[in-house]
Amino acid sequence: MKRLIPVVLLEVLENWLSGRFAFVKWHDSHSSVFNIRFGVRQRSVLSPYLFSIYIDDVGKLCDFRNGSFVLLYADDILLISSSVSEPHSLVTACEKVLLALDMSLNAGKSCCMRIWSRFDKPCANVCTHDGRQLSWVKELRYLGIFIVSSCNFKFSLDHAKRSFYRAANSMAMVKSGE
């Protein structure tokens, strides 16, 4: 409603997303049926858009004047700051918005990386609101791309090359007979 979506459309979406039930199938076994109270339908055309609207407030954390940027793609969030003193406040602000949306930051999958002239120097710890420390890494994966800590923005194709050669080496070589 904050985004001024017509009430009729909101009612259609509410009806479409409520009253959903599911069960888990594993081999020949089925779980009991349960109600799905949260989330969007998987593989639905509307789901990415609805999720984007839902987490749009995270994207509003950008402060171009101070060099803070937020990149959102599905449930992947990349926080970028122009100084090493900013990551902690950016993570804190992001967590605050996520908590208001009944979501949380996964500290086990989150990390920090430094790029630029002092990329190899130690940085202050960045912690979540509940005290979990985010690790500083030399390489991170975002949307399948491996970004490398370096004095310039740099990415690595090593993982893609390994995957390609692994797939190519596993193919059977067939020679047609004459």
mmCIF file of N, CA and C in Angstrom, residues 25-118:
data_model
loop_
_atom_site.group_PDB
_atom_site.id
_atom_site.type_symbol
_atom_site.label_atom_id
_atom_site.label_comp_id
_atom_site.label_asym_id
_atom_site.label_seq_id
_atom_site.Cartn_x
_atom_site.Cartn_y
_atom_site.Cartn_z
ATOM 1 N N LYS A 25 7.910 -34.579 -1.089
ATOM 2 C CA LYS A 25 8.018 -35.930 -1.653
ATOM 3 C C LYS A 25 9.489 -36.285 -1.720
ATOM 4 N N TRP A 26 9.827 -37.430 -1.183
ATOM 5 C CA TRP A 26 11.202 -37.919 -1.242
ATOM 6 C C TRP A 26 11.156 -39.387 -1.613
ATOM 7 N N HIS A 27 11.616 -39.714 -2.795
ATOM 8 C CA HIS A 27 11.491 -41.053 -3.372
ATOM 9 C C HIS A 27 10.017 -41.448 -3.370
ATOM 10 N N ASP A 28 9.657 -42.517 -2.661
ATOM 11 C CA ASP A 28 8.265 -42.969 -2.632
ATOM 12 C C ASP A 28 7.522 -42.494 -1.396
ATOM 13 N N SER A 29 8.148 -41.668 -0.580
ATOM 14 C CA SER A 29 7.526 -41.202 0.664
ATOM 15 C C SER A 29 6.993 -39.786 0.503
ATOM 16 N N HIS A 30 5.887 -39.503 1.226
ATOM 17 C CA HIS A 30 5.287 -38.173 1.225
ATOM 18 C C HIS A 30 5.101 -37.710 2.661
ATOM 19 N N SER A 31 5.386 -36.449 2.917
ATOM 20 C CA SER A 31 5.122 -35.884 4.238
ATOM 21 C C SER A 31 3.637 -35.567 4.345
ATOM 22 N N SER A 32 3.234 -35.159 5.521
ATOM 23 C CA SER A 32 1.857 -34.689 5.657
ATOM 24 C C SER A 32 1.748 -33.300 5.026
ATOM 25 N N VAL A 33 0.553 -32.908 4.685
ATOM 26 C CA VAL A 33 0.311 -31.615 4.047
ATOM 27 C C VAL A 33 0.469 -30.514 5.089
ATOM 28 N N PHE A 34 1.114 -29.395 4.697
ATOM 29 C CA PHE A 34 1.279 -28.266 5.610
ATOM 30 C C PHE A 34 0.942 -26.975 4.893
ATOM 31 N N ASN A 35 0.577 -25.964 5.668
ATOM 32 C CA ASN A 35 0.200 -24.657 5.150
ATOM 33 C C ASN A 35 1.461 -23.818 4.909
ATOM 34 N N ILE A 36 1.537 -23.139 3.772
ATOM 35 C CA ILE A 36 2.645 -22.228 3.480
ATOM 36 C C ILE A 36 2.156 -20.827 3.815
ATOM 37 N N ARG A 37 2.749 -20.234 4.846
ATOM 38 C CA ARG A 37 2.287 -18.922 5.306
ATOM 39 C C ARG A 37 3.149 -17.772 4.817
ATOM 40 N N PHE A 38 4.379 -18.054 4.370
ATOM 41 C CA PHE A 38 5.302 -16.996 3.971
ATOM 42 C C PHE A 38 5.915 -17.333 2.620
ATOM 43 N N GLY A 39 6.410 -16.301 1.948
ATOM 44 C CA GLY A 39 7.188 -16.510 0.731
ATOM 45 C C GLY A 39 6.377 -16.361 -0.528
ATOM 46 N N VAL A 40 7.080 -16.487 -1.634
ATOM 47 C CA VAL A 40 6.459 -16.395 -2.945
ATOM 48 C C VAL A 40 6.591 -17.750 -3.629
ATOM 49 N N ARG A 41 5.740 -17.973 -4.607
ATOM 50 C CA ARG A 41 5.762 -19.251 -5.321
ATOM 51 C C ARG A 41 7.051 -19.389 -6.132
ATOM 52 N N GLN A 42 7.665 -20.549 -6.044
ATOM 53 C CA GLN A 42 8.865 -20.811 -6.825
ATOM 54 C C GLN A 42 8.485 -20.955 -8.297
ATOM 55 N N ARG A 43 9.344 -20.507 -9.172
ATOM 56 C CA ARG A 43 9.190 -20.590 -10.614
ATOM 57 C C ARG A 43 8.006 -19.788 -11.148
ATOM 58 N N SER A 44 7.478 -18.890 -10.370
ATOM 59 C CA SER A 44 6.399 -18.032 -10.837
ATOM 60 C C SER A 44 7.005 -16.804 -11.502
ATOM 61 N N VAL A 45 6.370 -16.321 -12.555
ATOM 62 C CA VAL A 45 6.859 -15.143 -13.259
ATOM 63 C C VAL A 45 6.835 -13.919 -12.343
ATOM 64 N N LEU A 46 5.843 -13.825 -11.469
ATOM 65 C CA LEU A 46 5.706 -12.666 -10.595
ATOM 66 C C LEU A 46 6.628 -12.696 -9.377
ATOM 67 N N SER A 47 7.080 -13.857 -8.973
ATOM 68 C CA SER A 47 7.833 -13.991 -7.719
ATOM 69 C C SER A 47 9.054 -13.081 -7.623
ATOM 70 N N PRO A 48 9.926 -13.012 -8.647
ATOM 71 C CA PRO A 48 11.082 -12.105 -8.525
ATOM 72 C C PRO A 48 10.669 -10.647 -8.332
ATOM 73 N N TYR A 49 9.616 -10.231 -9.015
ATOM 74 C CA TYR A 49 9.148 -8.846 -8.883
ATOM 75 C C TYR A 49 8.594 -8.584 -7.489
ATOM 76 N N LEU A 50 7.789 -9.527 -6.990
ATOM 77 C CA LEU A 50 7.208 -9.353 -5.660
ATOM 78 C C LEU A 50 8.295 -9.323 -4.596
ATOM 79 N N PHE A 51 9.291 -10.192 -4.735
ATOM 80 C CA PHE A 51 10.381 -10.202 -3.764
ATOM 81 C C PHE A 51 11.176 -8.903 -3.844
ATOM 82 N N SER A 52 11.404 -8.404 -5.053
ATOM 83 C CA SER A 52 12.126 -7.137 -5.225
ATOM 84 C C SER A 52 11.388 -5.983 -4.556
ATOM 85 N N ILE A 53 10.084 -5.962 -4.713
ATOM 86 C CA ILE A 53 9.288 -4.915 -4.066
ATOM 87 C C ILE A 53 9.389 -5.054 -2.553
ATOM 88 N N TYR A 54 9.366 -6.301 -2.076
ATOM 89 C CA TYR A 54 9.406 -6.559 -0.645
ATOM 90 C C TYR A 54 10.707 -6.068 -0.012
ATOM 91 N N ILE A 55 11.833 -6.294 -0.683
ATOM 92 C CA ILE A 55 13.122 -5.901 -0.094
ATOM 93 C C ILE A 55 13.656 -4.583 -0.652
ATOM 94 N N ASP A 56 12.815 -3.845 -1.332
ATOM 95 C CA ASP A 56 13.228 -2.580 -1.939
ATOM 96 C C ASP A 56 13.852 -1.617 -0.935
ATOM 97 N N ASP A 57 13.430 -1.653 0.317
ATOM 98 C CA ASP A 57 13.973 -0.739 1.325
ATOM 99 C C ASP A 57 15.470 -0.975 1.565
ATOM 100 N N VAL A 58 15.946 -2.184 1.306
ATOM 101 C CA VAL A 58 17.387 -2.456 1.444
ATOM 102 C C VAL A 58 18.149 -1.657 0.385
ATOM 103 N N GLY A 59 17.621 -1.612 -0.829
ATOM 104 C CA GLY A 59 18.260 -0.865 -1.906
ATOM 105 C C GLY A 59 18.329 0.623 -1.637
ATOM 106 N N LYS A 60 17.437 1.118 -0.779
ATOM 107 C CA LYS A 60 17.416 2.548 -0.460
ATOM 108 C C LYS A 60 18.532 2.946 0.504
ATOM 109 N N LEU A 61 19.346 1.981 0.928
ATOM 110 C CA LEU A 61 20.478 2.278 1.811
ATOM 111 C C LEU A 61 21.635 2.928 1.049
ATOM 112 N N CYS A 62 21.548 2.961 -0.268
ATOM 113 C CA CYS A 62 22.589 3.612 -1.085
ATOM 114 C C CYS A 62 22.740 5.063 -0.660
ATOM 115 N N ASP A 63 23.980 5.481 -0.516
ATOM 116 C CA ASP A 63 24.272 6.887 -0.254
ATOM 117 C C ASP A 63 25.413 7.268 -1.181
ATOM 118 N N PHE A 64 25.056 7.680 -2.389
ATOM 119 C CA PHE A 64 26.053 7.949 -3.415
ATOM 120 C C PHE A 64 27.052 9.017 -2.991
ATOM 121 N N ARG A 65 26.606 9.974 -2.189
ATOM 122 C CA ARG A 65 27.513 11.044 -1.745
ATOM 123 C C ARG A 65 28.626 10.488 -0.867
ATOM 124 N N ASN A 66 28.314 9.487 -0.051
ATOM 125 C CA ASN A 66 29.325 8.884 0.827
ATOM 126 C C ASN A 66 29.969 7.643 0.215
ATOM 127 N N GLY A 67 29.599 7.307 -1.003
ATOM 128 C CA GLY A 67 30.214 6.164 -1.677
ATOM 129 C C GLY A 67 29.697 4.824 -1.221
ATOM 130 N N SER A 68 28.450 4.747 -0.773
ATOM 131 C CA SER A 68 27.843 3.469 -0.372
ATOM 132 C C SER A 68 26.857 3.037 -1.441
ATOM 133 N N PHE A 69 26.983 1.795 -1.863
ATOM 134 C CA PHE A 69 26.126 1.253 -2.908
ATOM 135 C C PHE A 69 25.571 -0.093 -2.458
ATOM 136 N N VAL A 70 24.376 -0.418 -2.926
ATOM 137 C CA VAL A 70 23.741 -1.692 -2.626
ATOM 138 C C VAL A 70 23.290 -2.305 -3.937
ATOM 139 N N LEU A 71 23.755 -3.512 -4.232
ATOM 140 C CA LEU A 71 23.313 -4.247 -5.421
ATOM 141 C C LEU A 71 22.442 -5.403 -4.955
ATOM 142 N N LEU A 72 21.244 -5.484 -5.509
ATOM 143 C CA LEU A 72 20.306 -6.544 -5.140
ATOM 144 C C LEU A 72 19.992 -7.394 -6.354
ATOM 145 N N TYR A 73 20.062 -8.687 -6.194
ATOM 146 C CA TYR A 73 19.596 -9.609 -7.215
ATOM 147 C C TYR A 73 19.000 -10.800 -6.489
ATOM 148 N N ALA A 74 17.687 -10.956 -6.625
ATOM 149 C CA ALA A 74 16.955 -11.989 -5.893
ATOM 150 C C ALA A 74 17.284 -11.849 -4.411
ATOM 151 N N ASP A 75 17.801 -12.894 -3.778
ATOM 152 C CA ASP A 75 18.107 -12.792 -2.354
ATOM 153 C C ASP A 75 19.596 -12.553 -2.095
ATOM 154 N N ASP A 76 20.328 -12.166 -3.129
ATOM 155 C CA ASP A 76 21.747 -11.839 -2.978
ATOM 156 C C ASP A 76 21.909 -10.334 -2.837
ATOM 157 N N ILE A 77 22.618 -9.921 -1.820
ATOM 158 C CA ILE A 77 22.840 -8.505 -1.553
ATOM 159 C C ILE A 77 24.346 -8.255 -1.530
ATOM 160 N N LEU A 78 24.783 -7.250 -2.280
ATOM 161 C CA LEU A 78 26.180 -6.856 -2.275
ATOM 162 C C LEU A 78 26.245 -5.421 -1.771
ATOM 163 N N LEU A 79 26.908 -5.226 -0.633
ATOM 164 C CA LEU A 79 27.075 -3.900 -0.040
ATOM 165 C C LEU A 79 28.468 -3.403 -0.400
ATOM 166 N N ILE A 80 28.555 -2.214 -0.960
ATOM 167 C CA ILE A 80 29.837 -1.659 -1.386
ATOM 168 C C ILE A 80 30.030 -0.311 -0.703
ATOM 169 N N SER A 81 31.197 -0.120 -0.113
ATOM 170 C CA SER A 81 31.487 1.178 0.505
ATOM 171 C C SER A 81 32.853 1.653 0.037
ATOM 172 N N SER A 82 33.041 2.966 0.074
ATOM 173 C CA SER A 82 34.292 3.537 -0.415
ATOM 174 C C SER A 82 35.361 3.644 0.673
ATOM 175 N N SER A 83 35.007 3.298 1.911
ATOM 176 C CA SER A 83 36.002 3.339 2.988
ATOM 177 C C SER A 83 35.858 2.101 3.868
ATOM 178 N N VAL A 84 36.916 1.777 4.584
ATOM 179 C CA VAL A 84 36.870 0.600 5.459
ATOM 180 C C VAL A 84 36.126 0.881 6.759
ATOM 181 N N SER A 85 35.794 2.137 7.022
ATOM 182 C CA SER A 85 35.044 2.444 8.236
ATOM 183 C C SER A 85 33.529 2.294 8.021
ATOM 184 N N GLU A 86 33.092 2.212 6.774
ATOM 185 C CA GLU A 86 31.672 2.143 6.453
ATOM 186 C C GLU A 86 31.033 0.760 6.543
ATOM 187 N N PRO A 87 31.729 -0.346 6.266
ATOM 188 C CA PRO A 87 31.033 -1.638 6.202
ATOM 189 C C PRO A 87 30.202 -1.973 7.436
ATOM 190 N N HIS A 88 30.734 -1.680 8.625
ATOM 191 C CA HIS A 88 29.986 -2.037 9.835
ATOM 192 C C HIS A 88 28.651 -1.296 9.891
ATOM 193 N N SER A 89 28.657 0.013 9.615
ATOM 194 C CA SER A 89 27.403 0.770 9.676
ATOM 195 C C SER A 89 26.463 0.365 8.544
ATOM 196 N N LEU A 90 27.006 0.004 7.387
ATOM 197 C CA LEU A 90 26.180 -0.448 6.268
ATOM 198 C C LEU A 90 25.528 -1.796 6.584
ATOM 199 N N VAL A 91 26.288 -2.703 7.175
ATOM 200 C CA VAL A 91 25.738 -4.006 7.576
ATOM 201 C C VAL A 91 24.676 -3.812 8.657
ATOM 202 N N THR A 92 24.932 -2.940 9.611
ATOM 203 C CA THR A 92 23.964 -2.670 10.675
ATOM 204 C C THR A 92 22.670 -2.113 10.099
ATOM 205 N N ALA A 93 22.775 -1.164 9.169
ATOM 206 C CA ALA A 93 21.583 -0.585 8.541
ATOM 207 C C ALA A 93 20.825 -1.635 7.730
ATOM 208 N N CYS A 94 21.554 -2.478 7.013
ATOM 209 C CA CYS A 94 20.940 -3.546 6.221
ATOM 210 C C CYS A 94 20.197 -4.522 7.132
ATOM 211 N N GLU A 95 20.833 -4.904 8.228
ATOM 212 C CA GLU A 95 20.192 -5.821 9.176
ATOM 213 C C GLU A 95 18.923 -5.217 9.769
ATOM 214 N N LYS A 96 18.962 -3.936 10.059
ATOM 215 C CA LYS A 96 17.798 -3.254 10.630
ATOM 216 C C LYS A 96 16.608 -3.326 9.671
ATOM 217 N N VAL A 97 16.867 -3.074 8.385
ATOM 218 C CA VAL A 97 15.807 -3.143 7.379
ATOM 219 C C VAL A 97 15.313 -4.589 7.240
ATOM 220 N N LEU A 98 16.235 -5.541 7.176
ATOM 221 C CA LEU A 98 15.843 -6.947 7.033
ATOM 222 C C LEU A 98 15.025 -7.422 8.231
ATOM 223 N N LEU A 99 15.427 -7.036 9.438
ATOM 224 C CA LEU A 99 14.666 -7.435 10.630
ATOM 225 C C LEU A 99 13.251 -6.865 10.605
ATOM 226 N N ALA A 100 13.095 -5.644 10.102
ATOM 227 C CA ALA A 100 11.757 -5.044 9.974
ATOM 228 C C ALA A 100 10.903 -5.827 8.980
ATOM 229 N N LEU A 101 11.545 -6.522 8.035
ATOM 230 C CA LEU A 101 10.847 -7.343 7.046
ATOM 231 C C LEU A 101 10.722 -8.794 7.484
ATOM 232 N N ASP A 102 11.088 -9.073 8.736
ATOM 233 C CA ASP A 102 11.074 -10.433 9.290
ATOM 234 C C ASP A 102 12.049 -11.339 8.539
ATOM 235 N N MET A 103 13.186 -10.768 8.167
ATOM 236 C CA MET A 103 14.259 -11.505 7.499
ATOM 237 C C MET A 103 15.531 -11.295 8.300
ATOM 238 N N SER A 104 16.575 -12.015 7.945
ATOM 239 C CA SER A 104 17.840 -11.825 8.644
ATOM 240 C C SER A 104 19.007 -12.048 7.686
ATOM 241 N N LEU A 105 20.148 -11.550 8.100
ATOM 242 C CA LEU A 105 21.389 -11.715 7.370
ATOM 243 C C LEU A 105 21.980 -13.066 7.752
ATOM 244 N N ASN A 106 22.387 -13.855 6.780
ATOM 245 C CA ASN A 106 23.006 -15.143 7.054
ATOM 246 C C ASN A 106 24.513 -14.917 7.208
ATOM 247 N N ALA A 107 24.967 -14.833 8.451
ATOM 248 C CA ALA A 107 26.386 -14.548 8.714
ATOM 249 C C ALA A 107 27.289 -15.663 8.207
ATOM 250 N N GLY A 108 26.772 -16.879 8.124
ATOM 251 C CA GLY A 108 27.568 -17.993 7.613
ATOM 252 C C GLY A 108 27.869 -17.882 6.128
ATOM 253 N N LYS A 109 27.005 -17.190 5.387
ATOM 254 C CA LYS A 109 27.205 -17.027 3.953
ATOM 255 C C LYS A 109 27.697 -15.625 3.594
ATOM 256 N N SER A 110 27.831 -14.764 4.574
ATOM 257 C CA SER A 110 28.231 -13.378 4.330
ATOM 258 C C SER A 110 29.715 -13.192 4.630
ATOM 259 N N CYS A 111 30.352 -12.279 3.913
ATOM 260 C CA CYS A 111 31.778 -12.034 4.132
ATOM 261 C C CYS A 111 32.115 -10.610 3.690
ATOM 262 N N CYS A 112 33.330 -10.208 3.983
ATOM 263 C CA CYS A 112 33.837 -8.883 3.617
ATOM 264 C C CYS A 112 35.099 -9.054 2.775
ATOM 265 N N MET A 113 35.334 -8.093 1.900
ATOM 266 C CA MET A 113 36.541 -8.119 1.095
ATOM 267 C C MET A 113 36.984 -6.676 0.830
ATOM 268 N N ARG A 114 38.281 -6.499 0.766
ATOM 269 C CA ARG A 114 38.851 -5.175 0.531
ATOM 270 C C ARG A 114 39.509 -5.148 -0.840
ATOM 271 N N ILE A 115 39.180 -4.106 -1.602
ATOM 272 C CA ILE A 115 39.775 -3.904 -2.923
ATOM 273 C C ILE A 115 40.337 -2.486 -2.959
ATOM 274 N N TRP A 116 41.509 -2.343 -3.433
ATOM 275 C CA TRP A 116 42.172 -1.072 -3.734
ATOM 276 C C TRP A 116 43.594 -1.125 -3.214
ATOM 277 N N SER A 117 44.213 0.003 -3.024
ATOM 278 C CA SER A 117 45.653 0.054 -2.786
ATOM 279 C C SER A 117 46.091 -0.680 -1.521
ATOM 280 N N ARG A 118 45.296 -0.683 -0.483
ATOM 281 C CA ARG A 118 45.681 -1.352 0.768
ATOM 282 C C ARG A 118 44.900 -2.655 0.960
#
